[in-house]
Coordinates of C-alpha atoms in Angstrom, one line a residue:
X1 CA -173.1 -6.0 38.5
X2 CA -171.5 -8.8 40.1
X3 CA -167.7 -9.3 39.5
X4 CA -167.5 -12.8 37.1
X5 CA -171.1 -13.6 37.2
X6 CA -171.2 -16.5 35.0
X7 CA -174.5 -17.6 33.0
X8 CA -175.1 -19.9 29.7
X9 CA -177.7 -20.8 27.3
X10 CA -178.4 -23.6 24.9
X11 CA -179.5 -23.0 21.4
X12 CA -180.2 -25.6 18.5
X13 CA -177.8 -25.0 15.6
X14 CA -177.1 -27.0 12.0
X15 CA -174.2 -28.9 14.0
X16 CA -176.2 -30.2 16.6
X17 CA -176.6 -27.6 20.1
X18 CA -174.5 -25.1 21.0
X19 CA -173.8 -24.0 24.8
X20 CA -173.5 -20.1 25.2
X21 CA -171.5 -18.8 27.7
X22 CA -171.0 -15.7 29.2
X23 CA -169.1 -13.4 32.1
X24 CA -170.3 -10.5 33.3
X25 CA -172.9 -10.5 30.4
X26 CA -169.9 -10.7 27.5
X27 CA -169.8 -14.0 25.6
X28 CA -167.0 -16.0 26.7
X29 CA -167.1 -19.3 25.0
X30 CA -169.2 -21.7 22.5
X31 CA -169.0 -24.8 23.1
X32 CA -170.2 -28.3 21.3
X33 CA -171.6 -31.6 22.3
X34 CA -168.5 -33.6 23.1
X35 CA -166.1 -30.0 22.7
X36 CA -162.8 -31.0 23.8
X37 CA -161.3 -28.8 26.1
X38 CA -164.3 -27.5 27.2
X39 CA -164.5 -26.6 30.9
X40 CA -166.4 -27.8 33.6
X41 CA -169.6 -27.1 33.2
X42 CA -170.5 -26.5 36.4
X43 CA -168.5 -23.0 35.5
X44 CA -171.4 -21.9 33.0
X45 CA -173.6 -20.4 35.8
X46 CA -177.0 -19.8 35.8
X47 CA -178.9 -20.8 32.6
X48 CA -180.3 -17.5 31.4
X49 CA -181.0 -16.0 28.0
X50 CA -180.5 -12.7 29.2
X51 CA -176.6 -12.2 27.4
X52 CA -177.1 -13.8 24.7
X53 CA -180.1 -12.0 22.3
X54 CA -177.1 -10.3 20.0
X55 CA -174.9 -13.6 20.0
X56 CA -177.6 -15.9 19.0
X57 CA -179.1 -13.2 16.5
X58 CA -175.3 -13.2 14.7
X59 CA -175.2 -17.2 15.0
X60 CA -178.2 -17.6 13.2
X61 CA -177.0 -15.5 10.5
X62 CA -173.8 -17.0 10.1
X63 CA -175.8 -20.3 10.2
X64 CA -178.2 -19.1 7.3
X65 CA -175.8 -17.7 5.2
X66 CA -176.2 -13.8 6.1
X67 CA -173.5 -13.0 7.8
X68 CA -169.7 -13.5 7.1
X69 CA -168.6 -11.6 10.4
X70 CA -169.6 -11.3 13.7
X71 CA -169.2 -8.0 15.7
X72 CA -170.5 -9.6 19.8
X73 CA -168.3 -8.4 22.0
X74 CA -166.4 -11.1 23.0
X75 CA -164.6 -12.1 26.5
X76 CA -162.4 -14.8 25.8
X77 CA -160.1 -16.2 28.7
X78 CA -156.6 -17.2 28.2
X79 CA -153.1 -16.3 27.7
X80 CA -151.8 -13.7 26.3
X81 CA -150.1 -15.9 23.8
X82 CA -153.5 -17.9 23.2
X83 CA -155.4 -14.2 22.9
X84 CA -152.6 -13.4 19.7
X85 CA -153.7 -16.4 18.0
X86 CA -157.5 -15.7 18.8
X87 CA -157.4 -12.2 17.3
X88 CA -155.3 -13.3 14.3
X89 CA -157.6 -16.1 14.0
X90 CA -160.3 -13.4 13.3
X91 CA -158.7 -12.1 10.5
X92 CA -158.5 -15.1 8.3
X93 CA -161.8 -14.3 5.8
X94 CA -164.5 -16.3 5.5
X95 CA -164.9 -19.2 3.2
X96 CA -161.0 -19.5 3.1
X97 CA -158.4 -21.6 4.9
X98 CA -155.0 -20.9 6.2
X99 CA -152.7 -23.8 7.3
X100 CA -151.0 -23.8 11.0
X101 CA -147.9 -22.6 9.0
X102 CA -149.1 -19.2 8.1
X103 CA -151.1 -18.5 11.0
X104 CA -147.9 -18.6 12.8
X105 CA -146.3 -16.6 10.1
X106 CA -149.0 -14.0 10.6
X107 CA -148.2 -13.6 14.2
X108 CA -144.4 -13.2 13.5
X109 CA -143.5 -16.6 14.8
X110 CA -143.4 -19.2 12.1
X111 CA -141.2 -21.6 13.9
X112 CA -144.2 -21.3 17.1
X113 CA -146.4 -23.6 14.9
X114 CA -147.6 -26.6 17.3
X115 CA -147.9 -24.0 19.9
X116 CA -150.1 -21.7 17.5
X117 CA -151.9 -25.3 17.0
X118 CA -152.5 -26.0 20.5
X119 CA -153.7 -22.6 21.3
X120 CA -156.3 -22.7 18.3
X121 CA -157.6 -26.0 19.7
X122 CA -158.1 -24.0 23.0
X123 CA -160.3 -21.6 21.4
X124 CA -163.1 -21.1 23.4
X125 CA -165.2 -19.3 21.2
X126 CA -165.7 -21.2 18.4
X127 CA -167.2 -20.0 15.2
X128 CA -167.6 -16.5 15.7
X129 CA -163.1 -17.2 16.7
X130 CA -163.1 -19.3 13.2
X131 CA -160.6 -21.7 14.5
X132 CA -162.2 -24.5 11.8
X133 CA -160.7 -22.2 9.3
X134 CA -157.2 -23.4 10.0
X135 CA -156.2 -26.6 8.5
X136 CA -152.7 -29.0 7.6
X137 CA -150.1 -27.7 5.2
X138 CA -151.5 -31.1 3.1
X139 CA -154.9 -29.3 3.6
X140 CA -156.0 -32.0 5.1
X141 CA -159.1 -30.7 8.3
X142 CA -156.6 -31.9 11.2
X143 CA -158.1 -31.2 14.8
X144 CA -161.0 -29.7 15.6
X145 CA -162.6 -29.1 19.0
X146 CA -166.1 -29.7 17.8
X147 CA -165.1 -32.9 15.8
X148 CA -164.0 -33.3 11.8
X149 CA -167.5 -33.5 10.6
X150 CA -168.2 -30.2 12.1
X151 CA -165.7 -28.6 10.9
X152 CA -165.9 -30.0 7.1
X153 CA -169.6 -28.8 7.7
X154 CA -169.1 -25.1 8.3
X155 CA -165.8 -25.2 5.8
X156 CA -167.7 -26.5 3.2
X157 CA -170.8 -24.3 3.6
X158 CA -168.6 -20.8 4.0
X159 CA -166.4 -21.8 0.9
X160 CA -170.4 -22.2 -1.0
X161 CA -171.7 -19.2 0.4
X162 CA -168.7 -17.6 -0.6
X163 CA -168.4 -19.0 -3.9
X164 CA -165.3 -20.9 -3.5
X165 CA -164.4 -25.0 -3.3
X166 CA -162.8 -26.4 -0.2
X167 CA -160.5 -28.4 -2.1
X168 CA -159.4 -31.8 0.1

């Protein structure tokens, strides 16, 4: 196999069509229409469904209320700072919220909360990396890559699924 051979896919979702990507046939990122942060395009290789079966099968789980974790092997690109917050990100359990605050306490750096915030809002792998699940210490939904209504969408459907009421 070739070293960093890129490819993506496109599938429909309930918040409008999601770009797959992968490297070296490990997902690498998920990305929205209109994602902020999201990189060139033209970095996505070849479009190919080839990577993706076990990544779209978990998707369309999480989408229809089956699955509350995802187990894809995931090849995320960033810092190592950026990678703490990822992982930890992964721990917070679905249908709940944690505020910017305690994810930073959670890492052992709870003054390091706008840079826990700005590496959140680099997430490249959204959803299955629940970075919606982080929120203001008002919880108010502040920031989200894919836009508010996107995030107040899969918020609001985890906290049903899960029996529990995003309060606002």
């Amino acid at each position: 196999m070739n070293a960093d051979r890129a490819a993506h896919t496109v599938i429909d979702s309930p918040i409008g069509p999601l770009t797959l990507v992968s490297v070296d046939g490990v997902l690498s990122g998920i990305y929205m229409v209109e994602h902020r942060h999201q990189p060139d395009p033209a970095t996505f290789g070849e479009r190919d469904t080839a990577d993706f079966d076990e990544a779209i099968t978990q998707l369309t789980e999480y989408f229809d209320g089956r699955r509350t974790e995802f187990t894809v092997p995931l090849a995320a690109r960033g810092t190592p700072f950026q990678q703490r917050v990822w992982d930890a990100l992964r721990t917070i359990p679905y249908g709940e919220t944690w505020t910017y605050g305690q994810l930073a306490d959670s890492l052992g750096t709870p003054t390091a909360i706008r840079a826990v915030a700005a590496a959140n809002g680099r997430n490249p792998i959204s959803i299955i990396v629940p970075c919606h699940r982080v929120i203001g210490s008002n919880g108010s939904l502040t920031g989200y890559a894919g836009g508010l209504d996107r995030k107040r969408f899969l918020l609001e459907r985890e906290a049903e699924r899960a029996g529990l009421r995003l309060s606002r």
